[in-house]
CSV table of C-alpha atoms and ligand atoms in Angstrom, one decimal:
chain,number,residue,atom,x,y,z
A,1,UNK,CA,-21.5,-3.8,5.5
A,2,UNK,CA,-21.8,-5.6,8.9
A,3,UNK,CA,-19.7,-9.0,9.1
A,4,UNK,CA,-21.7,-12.3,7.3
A,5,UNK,CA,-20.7,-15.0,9.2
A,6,UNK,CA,-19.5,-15.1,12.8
A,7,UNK,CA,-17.2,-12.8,14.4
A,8,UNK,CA,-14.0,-13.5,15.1
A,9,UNK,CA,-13.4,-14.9,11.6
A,10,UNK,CA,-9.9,-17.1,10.4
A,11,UNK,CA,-7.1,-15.1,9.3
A,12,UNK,CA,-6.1,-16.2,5.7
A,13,UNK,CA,-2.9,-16.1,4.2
A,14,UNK,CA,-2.9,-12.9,2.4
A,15,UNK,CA,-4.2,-11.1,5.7
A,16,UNK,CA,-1.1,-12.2,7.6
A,17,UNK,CA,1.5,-10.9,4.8
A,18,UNK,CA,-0.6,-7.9,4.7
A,19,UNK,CA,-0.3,-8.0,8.9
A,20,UNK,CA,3.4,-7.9,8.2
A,21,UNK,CA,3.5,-4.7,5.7
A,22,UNK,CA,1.5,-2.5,8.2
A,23,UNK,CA,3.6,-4.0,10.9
A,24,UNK,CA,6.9,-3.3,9.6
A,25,UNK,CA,5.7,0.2,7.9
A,26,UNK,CA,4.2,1.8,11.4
A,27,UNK,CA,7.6,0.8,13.1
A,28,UNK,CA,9.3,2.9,11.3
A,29,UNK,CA,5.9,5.9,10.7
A,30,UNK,CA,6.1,6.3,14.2
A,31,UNK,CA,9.2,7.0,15.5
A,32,UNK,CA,10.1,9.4,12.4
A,33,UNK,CA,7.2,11.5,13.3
A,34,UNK,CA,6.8,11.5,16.8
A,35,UNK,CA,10.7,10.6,17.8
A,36,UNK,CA,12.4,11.7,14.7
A,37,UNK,CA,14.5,15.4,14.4
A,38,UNK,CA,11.6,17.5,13.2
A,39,UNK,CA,9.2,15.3,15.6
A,40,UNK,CA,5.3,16.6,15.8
A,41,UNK,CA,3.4,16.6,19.1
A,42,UNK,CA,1.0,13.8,18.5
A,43,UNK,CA,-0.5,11.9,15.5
A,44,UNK,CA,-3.3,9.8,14.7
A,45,UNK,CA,-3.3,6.4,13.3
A,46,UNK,CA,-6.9,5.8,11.9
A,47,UNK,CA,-8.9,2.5,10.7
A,48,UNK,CA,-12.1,2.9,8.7
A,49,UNK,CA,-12.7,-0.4,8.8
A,50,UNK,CA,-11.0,-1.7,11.7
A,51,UNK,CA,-12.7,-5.2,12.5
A,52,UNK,CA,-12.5,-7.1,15.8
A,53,UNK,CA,-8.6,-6.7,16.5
A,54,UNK,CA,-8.7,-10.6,16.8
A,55,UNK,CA,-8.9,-12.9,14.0
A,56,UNK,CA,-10.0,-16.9,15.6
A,57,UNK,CA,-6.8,-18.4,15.1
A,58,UNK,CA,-5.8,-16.0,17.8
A,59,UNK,CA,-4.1,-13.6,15.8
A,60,UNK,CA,-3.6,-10.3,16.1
A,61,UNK,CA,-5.8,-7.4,13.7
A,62,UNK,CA,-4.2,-4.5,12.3
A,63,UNK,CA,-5.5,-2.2,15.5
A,64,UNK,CA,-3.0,-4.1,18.1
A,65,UNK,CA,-0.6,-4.3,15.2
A,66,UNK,CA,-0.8,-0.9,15.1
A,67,UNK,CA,-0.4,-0.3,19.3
A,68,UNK,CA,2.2,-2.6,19.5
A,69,UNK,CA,4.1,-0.5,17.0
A,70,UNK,CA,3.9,2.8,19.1
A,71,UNK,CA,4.9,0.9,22.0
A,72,UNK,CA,7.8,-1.1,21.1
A,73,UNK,CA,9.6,1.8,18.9
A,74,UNK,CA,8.6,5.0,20.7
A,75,UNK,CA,9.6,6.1,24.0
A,76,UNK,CA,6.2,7.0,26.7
A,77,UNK,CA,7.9,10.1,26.6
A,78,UNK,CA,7.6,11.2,23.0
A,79,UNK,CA,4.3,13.2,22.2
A,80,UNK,CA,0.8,11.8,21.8
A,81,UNK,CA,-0.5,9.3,20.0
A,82,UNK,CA,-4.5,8.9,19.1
A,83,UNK,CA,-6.1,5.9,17.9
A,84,UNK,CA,-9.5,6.0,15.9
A,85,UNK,CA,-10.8,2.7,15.3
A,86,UNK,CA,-14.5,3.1,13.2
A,87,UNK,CA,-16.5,-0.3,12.5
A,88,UNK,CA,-20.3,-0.9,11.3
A,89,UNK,CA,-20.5,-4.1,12.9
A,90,UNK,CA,-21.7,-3.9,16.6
A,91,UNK,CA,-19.4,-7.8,17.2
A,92,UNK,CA,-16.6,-6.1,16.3
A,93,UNK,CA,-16.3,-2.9,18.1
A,94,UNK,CA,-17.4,-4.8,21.5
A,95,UNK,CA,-14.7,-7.4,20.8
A,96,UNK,CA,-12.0,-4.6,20.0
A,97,UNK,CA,-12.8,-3.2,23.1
A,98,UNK,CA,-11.9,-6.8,24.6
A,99,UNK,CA,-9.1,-7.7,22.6
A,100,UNK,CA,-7.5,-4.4,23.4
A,101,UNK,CA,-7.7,-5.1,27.5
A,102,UNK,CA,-6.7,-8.6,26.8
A,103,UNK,CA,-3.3,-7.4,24.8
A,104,UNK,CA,-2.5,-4.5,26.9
A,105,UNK,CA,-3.4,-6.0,30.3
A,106,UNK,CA,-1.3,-2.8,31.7
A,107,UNK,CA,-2.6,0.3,30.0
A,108,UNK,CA,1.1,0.9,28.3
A,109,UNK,CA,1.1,4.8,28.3
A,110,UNK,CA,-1.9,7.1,30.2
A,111,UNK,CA,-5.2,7.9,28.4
A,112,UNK,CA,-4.0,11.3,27.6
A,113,UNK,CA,-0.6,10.0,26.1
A,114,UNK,CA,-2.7,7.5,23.9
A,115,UNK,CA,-6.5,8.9,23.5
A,116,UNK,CA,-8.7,6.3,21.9
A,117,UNK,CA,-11.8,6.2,20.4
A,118,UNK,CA,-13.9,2.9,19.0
A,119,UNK,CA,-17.2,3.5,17.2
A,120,UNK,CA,-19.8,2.0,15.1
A,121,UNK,CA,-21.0,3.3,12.2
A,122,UNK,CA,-19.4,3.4,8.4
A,123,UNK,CA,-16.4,5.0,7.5
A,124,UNK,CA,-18.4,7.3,5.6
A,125,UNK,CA,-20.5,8.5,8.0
A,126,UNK,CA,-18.1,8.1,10.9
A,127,UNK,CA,-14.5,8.4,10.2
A,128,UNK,CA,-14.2,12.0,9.2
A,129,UNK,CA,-16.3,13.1,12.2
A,130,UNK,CA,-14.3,11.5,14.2
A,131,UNK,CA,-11.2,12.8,13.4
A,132,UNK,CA,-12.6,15.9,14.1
A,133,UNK,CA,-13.7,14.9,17.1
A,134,UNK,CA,-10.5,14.3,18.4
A,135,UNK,CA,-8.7,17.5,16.9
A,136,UNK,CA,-6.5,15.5,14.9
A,137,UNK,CA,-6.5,17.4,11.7
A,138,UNK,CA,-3.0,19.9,11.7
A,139,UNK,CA,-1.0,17.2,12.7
A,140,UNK,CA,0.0,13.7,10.7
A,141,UNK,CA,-2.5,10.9,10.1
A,142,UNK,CA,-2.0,7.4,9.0
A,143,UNK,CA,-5.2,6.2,7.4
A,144,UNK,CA,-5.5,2.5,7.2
A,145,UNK,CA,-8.8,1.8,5.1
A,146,UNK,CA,-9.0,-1.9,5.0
A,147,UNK,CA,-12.1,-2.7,3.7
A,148,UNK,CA,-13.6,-5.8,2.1
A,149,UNK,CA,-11.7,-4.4,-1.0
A,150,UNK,CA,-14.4,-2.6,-2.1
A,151,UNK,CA,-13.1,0.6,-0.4
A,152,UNK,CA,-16.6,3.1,0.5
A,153,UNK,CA,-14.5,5.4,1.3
A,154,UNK,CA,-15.5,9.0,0.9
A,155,UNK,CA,-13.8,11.2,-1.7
A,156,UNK,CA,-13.8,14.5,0.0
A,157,UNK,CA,-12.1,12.2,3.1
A,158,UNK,CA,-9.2,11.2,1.0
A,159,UNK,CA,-9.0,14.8,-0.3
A,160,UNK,CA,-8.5,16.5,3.2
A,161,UNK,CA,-6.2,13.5,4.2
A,162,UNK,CA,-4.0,14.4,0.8
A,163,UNK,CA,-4.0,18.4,2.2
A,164,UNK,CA,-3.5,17.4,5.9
A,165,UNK,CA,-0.2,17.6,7.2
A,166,UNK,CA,2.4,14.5,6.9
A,167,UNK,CA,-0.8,12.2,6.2
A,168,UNK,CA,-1.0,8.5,3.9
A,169,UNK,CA,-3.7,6.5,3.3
A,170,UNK,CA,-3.4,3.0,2.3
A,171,UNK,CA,-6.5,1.5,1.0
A,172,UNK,CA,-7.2,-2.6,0.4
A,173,UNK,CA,-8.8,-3.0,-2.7
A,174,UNK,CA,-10.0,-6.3,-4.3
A,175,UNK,CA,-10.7,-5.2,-8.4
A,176,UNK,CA,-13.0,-8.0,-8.9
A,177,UNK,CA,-15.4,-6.5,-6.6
A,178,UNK,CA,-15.9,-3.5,-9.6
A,179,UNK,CA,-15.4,-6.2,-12.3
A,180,UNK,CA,-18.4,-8.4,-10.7
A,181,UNK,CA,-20.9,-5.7,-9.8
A,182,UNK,CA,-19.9,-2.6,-12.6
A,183,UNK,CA,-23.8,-2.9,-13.6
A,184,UNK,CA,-25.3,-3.2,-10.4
A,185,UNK,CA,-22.9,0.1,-8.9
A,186,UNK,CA,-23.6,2.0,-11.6
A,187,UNK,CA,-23.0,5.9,-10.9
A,188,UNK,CA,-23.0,5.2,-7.4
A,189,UNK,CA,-19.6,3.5,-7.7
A,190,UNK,CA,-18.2,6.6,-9.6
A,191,UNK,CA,-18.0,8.0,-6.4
A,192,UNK,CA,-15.0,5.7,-5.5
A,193,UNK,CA,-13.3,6.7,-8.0
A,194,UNK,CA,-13.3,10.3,-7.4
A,195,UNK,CA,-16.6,11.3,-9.4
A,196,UNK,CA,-14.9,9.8,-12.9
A,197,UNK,CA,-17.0,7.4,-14.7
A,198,UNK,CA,-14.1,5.9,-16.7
A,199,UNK,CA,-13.5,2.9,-14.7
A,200,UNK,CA,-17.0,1.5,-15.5
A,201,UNK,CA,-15.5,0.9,-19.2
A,202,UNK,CA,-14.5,-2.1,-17.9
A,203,UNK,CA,-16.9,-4.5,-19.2
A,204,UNK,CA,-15.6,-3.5,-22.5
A,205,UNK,CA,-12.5,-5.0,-21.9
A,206,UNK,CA,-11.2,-8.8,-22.3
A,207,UNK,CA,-11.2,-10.7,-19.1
A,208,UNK,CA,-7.2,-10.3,-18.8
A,209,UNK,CA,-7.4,-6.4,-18.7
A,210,UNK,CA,-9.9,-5.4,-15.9
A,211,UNK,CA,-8.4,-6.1,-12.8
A,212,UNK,CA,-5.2,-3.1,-13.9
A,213,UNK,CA,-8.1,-1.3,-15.4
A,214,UNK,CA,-9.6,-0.8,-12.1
A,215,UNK,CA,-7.0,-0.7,-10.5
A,216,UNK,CA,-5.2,2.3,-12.8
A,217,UNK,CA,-8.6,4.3,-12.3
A,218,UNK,CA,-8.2,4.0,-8.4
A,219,UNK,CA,-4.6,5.1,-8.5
A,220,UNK,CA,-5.8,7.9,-10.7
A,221,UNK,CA,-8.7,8.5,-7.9
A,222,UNK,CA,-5.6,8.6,-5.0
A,223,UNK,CA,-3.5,11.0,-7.5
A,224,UNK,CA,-6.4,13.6,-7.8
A,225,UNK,CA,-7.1,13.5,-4.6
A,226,UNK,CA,-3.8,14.6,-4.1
A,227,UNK,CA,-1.6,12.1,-3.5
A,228,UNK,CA,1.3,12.9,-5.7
A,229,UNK,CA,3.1,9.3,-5.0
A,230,UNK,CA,1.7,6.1,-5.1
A,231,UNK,CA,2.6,2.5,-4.6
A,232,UNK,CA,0.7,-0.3,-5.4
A,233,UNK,CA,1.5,-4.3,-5.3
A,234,UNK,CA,-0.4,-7.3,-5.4
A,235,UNK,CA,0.0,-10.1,-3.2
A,236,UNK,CA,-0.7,-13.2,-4.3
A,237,UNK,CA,-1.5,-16.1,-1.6
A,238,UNK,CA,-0.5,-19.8,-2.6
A,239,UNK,CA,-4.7,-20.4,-2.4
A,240,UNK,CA,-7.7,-17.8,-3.5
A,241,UNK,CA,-8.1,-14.6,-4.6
A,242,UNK,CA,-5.2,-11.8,-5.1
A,243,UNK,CA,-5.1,-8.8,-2.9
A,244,UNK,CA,-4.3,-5.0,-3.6
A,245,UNK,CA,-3.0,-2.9,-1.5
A,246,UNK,CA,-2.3,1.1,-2.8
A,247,UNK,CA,-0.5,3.5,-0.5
A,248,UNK,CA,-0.7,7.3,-1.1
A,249,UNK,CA,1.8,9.5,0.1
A,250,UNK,CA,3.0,13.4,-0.4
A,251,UNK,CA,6.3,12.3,0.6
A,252,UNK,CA,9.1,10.2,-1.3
A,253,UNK,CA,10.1,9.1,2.1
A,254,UNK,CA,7.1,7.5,2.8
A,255,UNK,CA,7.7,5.3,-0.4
A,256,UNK,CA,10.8,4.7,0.8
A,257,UNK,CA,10.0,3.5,4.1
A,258,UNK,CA,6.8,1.4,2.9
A,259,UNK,CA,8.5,-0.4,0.1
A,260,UNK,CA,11.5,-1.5,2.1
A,261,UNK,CA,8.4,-2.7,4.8
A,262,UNK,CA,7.4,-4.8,1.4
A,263,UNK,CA,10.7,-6.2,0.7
A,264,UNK,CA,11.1,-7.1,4.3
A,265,UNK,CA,8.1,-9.4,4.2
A,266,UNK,CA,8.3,-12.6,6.2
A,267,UNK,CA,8.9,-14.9,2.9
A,268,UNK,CA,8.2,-17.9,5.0
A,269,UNK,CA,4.3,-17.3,5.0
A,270,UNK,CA,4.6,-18.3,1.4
A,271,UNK,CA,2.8,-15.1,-0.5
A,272,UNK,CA,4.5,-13.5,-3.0
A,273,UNK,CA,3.6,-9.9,-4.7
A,274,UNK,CA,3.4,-8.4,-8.0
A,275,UNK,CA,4.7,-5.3,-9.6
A,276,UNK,CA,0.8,-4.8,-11.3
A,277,UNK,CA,2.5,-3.0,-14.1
A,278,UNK,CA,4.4,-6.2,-15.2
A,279,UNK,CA,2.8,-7.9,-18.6
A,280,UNK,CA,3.8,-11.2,-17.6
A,281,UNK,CA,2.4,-10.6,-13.7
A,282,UNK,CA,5.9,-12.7,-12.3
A,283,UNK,CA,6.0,-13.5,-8.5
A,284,UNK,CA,8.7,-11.5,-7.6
A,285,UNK,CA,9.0,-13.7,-3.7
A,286,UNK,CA,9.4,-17.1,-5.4
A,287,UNK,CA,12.7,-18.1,-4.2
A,288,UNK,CA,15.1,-16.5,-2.1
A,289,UNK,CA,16.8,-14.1,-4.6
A,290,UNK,CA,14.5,-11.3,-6.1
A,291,UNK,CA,13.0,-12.3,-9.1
A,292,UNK,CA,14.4,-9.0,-11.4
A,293,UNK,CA,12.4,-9.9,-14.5
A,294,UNK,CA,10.0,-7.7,-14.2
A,295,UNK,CA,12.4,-4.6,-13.8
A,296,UNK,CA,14.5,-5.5,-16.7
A,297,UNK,CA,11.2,-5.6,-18.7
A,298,UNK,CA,10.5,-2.0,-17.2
A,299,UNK,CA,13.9,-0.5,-17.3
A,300,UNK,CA,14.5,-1.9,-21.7
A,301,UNK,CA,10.4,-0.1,-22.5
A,302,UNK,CA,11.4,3.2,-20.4
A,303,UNK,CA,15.6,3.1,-22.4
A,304,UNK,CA,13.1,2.1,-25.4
A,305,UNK,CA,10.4,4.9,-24.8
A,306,UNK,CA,12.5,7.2,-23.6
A,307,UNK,CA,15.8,7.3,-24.9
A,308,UNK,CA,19.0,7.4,-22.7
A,309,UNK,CA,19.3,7.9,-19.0
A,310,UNK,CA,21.5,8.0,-16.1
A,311,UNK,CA,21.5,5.1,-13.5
A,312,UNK,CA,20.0,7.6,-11.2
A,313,UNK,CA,17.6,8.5,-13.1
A,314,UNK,CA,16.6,5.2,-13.8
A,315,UNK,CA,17.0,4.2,-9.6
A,316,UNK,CA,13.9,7.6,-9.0
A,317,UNK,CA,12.3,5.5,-11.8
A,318,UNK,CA,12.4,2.1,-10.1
A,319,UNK,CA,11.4,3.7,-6.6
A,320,UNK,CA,8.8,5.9,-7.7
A,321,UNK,CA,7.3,4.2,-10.5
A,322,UNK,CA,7.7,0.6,-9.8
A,323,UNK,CA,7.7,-1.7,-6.9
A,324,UNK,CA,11.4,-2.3,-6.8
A,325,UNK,CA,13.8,-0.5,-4.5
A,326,UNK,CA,16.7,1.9,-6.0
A,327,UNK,CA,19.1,-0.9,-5.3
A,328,UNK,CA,18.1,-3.3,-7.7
A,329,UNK,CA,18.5,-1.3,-10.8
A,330,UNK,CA,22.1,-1.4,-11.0
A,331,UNK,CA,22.0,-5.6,-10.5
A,332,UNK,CA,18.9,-5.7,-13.2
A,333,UNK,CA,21.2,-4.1,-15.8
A,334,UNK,CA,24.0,-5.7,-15.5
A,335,UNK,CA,23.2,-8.6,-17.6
A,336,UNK,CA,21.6,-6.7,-20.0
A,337,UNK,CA,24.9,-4.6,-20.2
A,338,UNK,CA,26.6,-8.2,-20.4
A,339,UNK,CA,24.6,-9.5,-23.3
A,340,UNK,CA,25.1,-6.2,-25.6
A,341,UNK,CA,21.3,-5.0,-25.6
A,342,UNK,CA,22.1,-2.0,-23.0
A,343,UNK,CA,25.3,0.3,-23.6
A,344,UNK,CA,26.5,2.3,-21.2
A,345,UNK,CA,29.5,5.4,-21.5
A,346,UNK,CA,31.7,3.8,-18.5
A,347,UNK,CA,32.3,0.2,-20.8
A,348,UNK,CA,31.0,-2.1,-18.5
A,349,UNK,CA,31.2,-0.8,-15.1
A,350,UNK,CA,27.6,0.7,-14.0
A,351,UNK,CA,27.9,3.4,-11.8
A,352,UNK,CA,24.9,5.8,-10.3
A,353,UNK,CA,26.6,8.5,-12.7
A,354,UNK,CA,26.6,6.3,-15.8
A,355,UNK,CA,24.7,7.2,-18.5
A,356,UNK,CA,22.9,4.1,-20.9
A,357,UNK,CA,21.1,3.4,-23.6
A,358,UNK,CA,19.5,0.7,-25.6
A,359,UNK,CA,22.1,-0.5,-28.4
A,360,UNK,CA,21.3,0.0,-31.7
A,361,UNK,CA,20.5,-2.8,-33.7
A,362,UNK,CA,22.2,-2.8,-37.4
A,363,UNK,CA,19.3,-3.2,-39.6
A,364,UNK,CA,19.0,-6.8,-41.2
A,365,UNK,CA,19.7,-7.6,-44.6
A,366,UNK,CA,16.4,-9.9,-44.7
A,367,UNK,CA,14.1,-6.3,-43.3
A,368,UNK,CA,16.1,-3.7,-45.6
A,369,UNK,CA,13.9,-2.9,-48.9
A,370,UNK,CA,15.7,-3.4,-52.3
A,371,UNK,CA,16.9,0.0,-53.5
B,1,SAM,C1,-11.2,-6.7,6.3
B,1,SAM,S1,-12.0,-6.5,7.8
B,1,SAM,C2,-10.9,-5.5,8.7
B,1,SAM,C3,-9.7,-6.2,9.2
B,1,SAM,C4,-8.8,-5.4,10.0
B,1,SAM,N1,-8.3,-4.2,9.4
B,1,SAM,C5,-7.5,-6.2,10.4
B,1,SAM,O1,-6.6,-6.2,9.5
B,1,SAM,O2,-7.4,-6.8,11.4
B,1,SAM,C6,-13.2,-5.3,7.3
B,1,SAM,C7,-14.1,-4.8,8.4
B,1,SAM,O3,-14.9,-3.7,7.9
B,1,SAM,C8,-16.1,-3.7,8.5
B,1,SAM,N2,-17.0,-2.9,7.5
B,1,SAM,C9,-17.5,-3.4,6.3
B,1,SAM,N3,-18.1,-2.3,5.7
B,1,SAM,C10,-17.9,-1.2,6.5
B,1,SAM,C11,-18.3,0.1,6.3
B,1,SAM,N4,-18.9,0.6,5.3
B,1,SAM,N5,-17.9,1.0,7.3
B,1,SAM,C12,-17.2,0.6,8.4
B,1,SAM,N6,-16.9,-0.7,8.6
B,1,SAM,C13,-17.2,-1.6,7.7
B,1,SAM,C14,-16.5,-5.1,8.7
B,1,SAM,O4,-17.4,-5.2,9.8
B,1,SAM,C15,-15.1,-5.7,9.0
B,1,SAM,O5,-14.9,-5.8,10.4
């Protein structure tokens, strides 16, 4: 859906936190792949939605973002890199187009060491084709589909970026979107989500649950698609609506290296984000320390669900399941070893080997039935 209003627009605070991520996450994508010890020949970075690389504050988009990222980390030297940039507003690709001269002045590598490509149409009807176009399929993509949030993005696209070699995806999705127009989407919006019709059940639900309700069903959409790990996060900006951003990968690396990008986040710009699993939805950027509440509250239900577990174990948990980095495990427990309601074998020294558990609670004369 072209643009409503005029073209550039103002960046708001969520966008430039968001700016950050992608920023700090394509620093590191390209220089592992195209720089790193099993380095491919090229890759493609690739917007579906990729607006007019200008915001009118003068701010960068995520397609300079994305150049300056290749430039400043990776050598000229180092393999190819291709740019797709797809947009169905006619403003926005000529501006690109302008906004791209203006920030690289000096092409900064040759056309064949960075091919690019700006068209209009949808991401459904153009990205694919022009991936293909290019011949980027066989070797990694990064697919940034930053859409209004309410992601028309193809299935079967998300499926062959899933199979495709060393390729993510991470897809901007607003949940209110599904929760305002469930009836007028109807089937059509099934498509979204994979062909499953279960995330329509959301007008069944009370007001508190649909936003995690749609957002579970996407996750589950990026999973069958063939994404085998995911990681989600809100981020909240001081003024208007929450943002979601979901980042499919086939690689625990890539979760790695996209969730230290999140916990690198300028903290001045004064967004925070949210683990979307948490019941009491805490800010985890509040004040300078990590706010761990949310992990404890994760780490007792999976000791509770689950029974005992090594630190390690519980550290895969945090990275893979949560938003949290390995790290923070051993500091979340450590009070709750203090306090008595975790055990551990080693006393109270927490180790990565250590194995805990919840404590058992004696049973209280008040509960216990009369014999
Ligand atoms: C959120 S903006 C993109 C911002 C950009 N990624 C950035 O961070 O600088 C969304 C863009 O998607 C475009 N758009 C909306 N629906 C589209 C569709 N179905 N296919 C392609 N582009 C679309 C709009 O014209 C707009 O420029």
């Amino acid at each position: 859906m072209p643009v409503k209003g005029p073209v550039p627009w103002s960046r708001d605070e969520h966008t430039g936190a968001k700016h950050d991520i992608y920023r700090r996450y394509l620093e590191r994508w390209f220089p592992i792949l195209l720089n790193g010890s099993n380095a491919y020949p090229s890759v493609t970075y690739a917007e579906g939605f990729s607006g007019p690389g200008i915001y009118s504050g003068g701010e960068f988009g995520s397609p300079v973002i994305a150049m300056q990222a290749l430039t400043s980390k990776v050598p000229a030297t180092k393999g190819v890199a291709r740019f797709v940039f797809v947009d169905d507003d006619q403003r926005c690709v000529d501006m690109l187009w302008d906004t791209l001269r203006k920030a690289f002045p000096e092409r900064p590598r040759s056309e064949d060491a960075i091919p690019l490509k700006i068209v209009k149409g949808t991401c459904t009807s153009h990205l694919e084709a022009t991936l293909d176009a290019v011949r980027a399929w066989g070797q990694p993509i990064f697919a940034n589909l930053d859409s209004w949030g309410n992601a028309p993005v193809p299935f079967r696209l998300l499926q062959r970026l899933a199979t495709n070699v060393s390729s993510e995806v991470i897809v901007t999705l607003f949940p209110q979107h599904f929760v305002r127009f469930v009836s007028d989407l109807g089937e059509a919006g099934d498509e979204i989500f994979g062909g499953d019709s279960t995330w329509r059940t959301v007008t069944n639900l009370p007001p508190a649950a649909k936003s995690r309700h749609i957002l579970t069903c996407y996750r589950q959409a990026l999973h069958a698609a063939g994404f085998p790990y995911l990681l989600d996060f809100e981020l909240i900006p001081r003024h208007g609506q929450p943002l979601y951003l979901v980042f499919g990968t086939r690689h625990r690396l890539g979760v790695k290296k996209m969730k230290d990008s999140l916990w690198e986040v300028d903290r001045t710009q004064g967004v925070g984000f949210r683990d979307p699993r948490d019941e009491q939805a805490e800010t985890l950027f509040d004040l300078d320390q990590p706010q761990l509440g949310p992990l404890t509250r994760l780490l007792v239900q999976k000791l509770r669900d689950n029974g005992p577990a090594r630190v390690e174990e519980l550290r895969n948990f945090a990275l893979l399941g949560t938003v949290y980095r390995p790290e923070h495990v051993i500091t979340a427990l450590r009070p709750l070893v203090a306090d008595g309601t975790v055990t551990s074998e080693n006393g109270r020294v927490l180790r990565r080997s250590s194995l805990v558990s919840m404590a058992s609670v004696p049973a209280s004369p008040v509960s216990a039935k009369p014999a």
